[in-house]
Amino acid sequence: MIFDPKNPQVGQTVLPVHRSADAVELFRFSAATWNAHRIHFDPEFARSEGLPGSVVQAHLHGAWLAQVARTVAGPGARLQRLAWSNRAPVAAGEMVTVDAIVAAVDETDGVPSVTMDLVESNAAGAKCVTGSATVVLGVQG
């Protein structure tokens, strides 16, 4: 069953969202977040560290998860809580898929919220990031 912000239920799934960051995006994100670690913008250095090339920043993974959770929760949705754990590196240009499933539905003082379990996987199916988000739904009436 696909997630419906007007009628959220435990077990509903969110349509998968695909993300990828090229070298320019990684460089810009590093600049914007003051992250000067060379593994994010110098592919040769990253390979010398045993990585497949320049890799996606931990906080960019978090931004992707937050974007998925908030966007699917409807207009006016508000991210209340986000937690994630990076499990495997994602190289520049590598496509990942973010999947989410509703783990809990709550209503406090007439304000509905959902907690989603999130998983970001690479093309081989390996889990790169796992996490959860609680979103106050923006759906009215």
PDB file of N, CA, C and O in Angstrom, residues 18 113-114:
ATOM      1  N   HIS A  18      15.228   8.326  -6.305  1.00  0.00           N
ATOM      2  CA  HIS A  18      16.607   8.086  -6.752  1.00  0.00           C
ATOM      3  C   HIS A  18      17.417   9.371  -6.611  1.00  0.00           C
ATOM      4  O   HIS A  18      16.931  10.455  -6.924  1.00  0.00           O
ATOM      5  N   SER A 113       1.225  12.944  12.921  1.00  0.00           N
ATOM      6  CA  SER A 113       2.623  12.796  12.513  1.00  0.00           C
ATOM      7  C   SER A 113       2.885  11.332  12.174  1.00  0.00           C
ATOM      8  O   SER A 113       2.154  10.445  12.609  1.00  0.00           O
ATOM      9  N   VAL A 114       3.897  11.114  11.377  1.00  0.00           N
ATOM     10  CA  VAL A 114       4.309   9.756  11.031  1.00  0.00           C
ATOM     11  C   VAL A 114       5.807   9.622  11.266  1.00  0.00           C
ATOM     12  O   VAL A 114       6.558  10.579  11.120  1.00  0.00           O
TER      13      VAL A 114
END
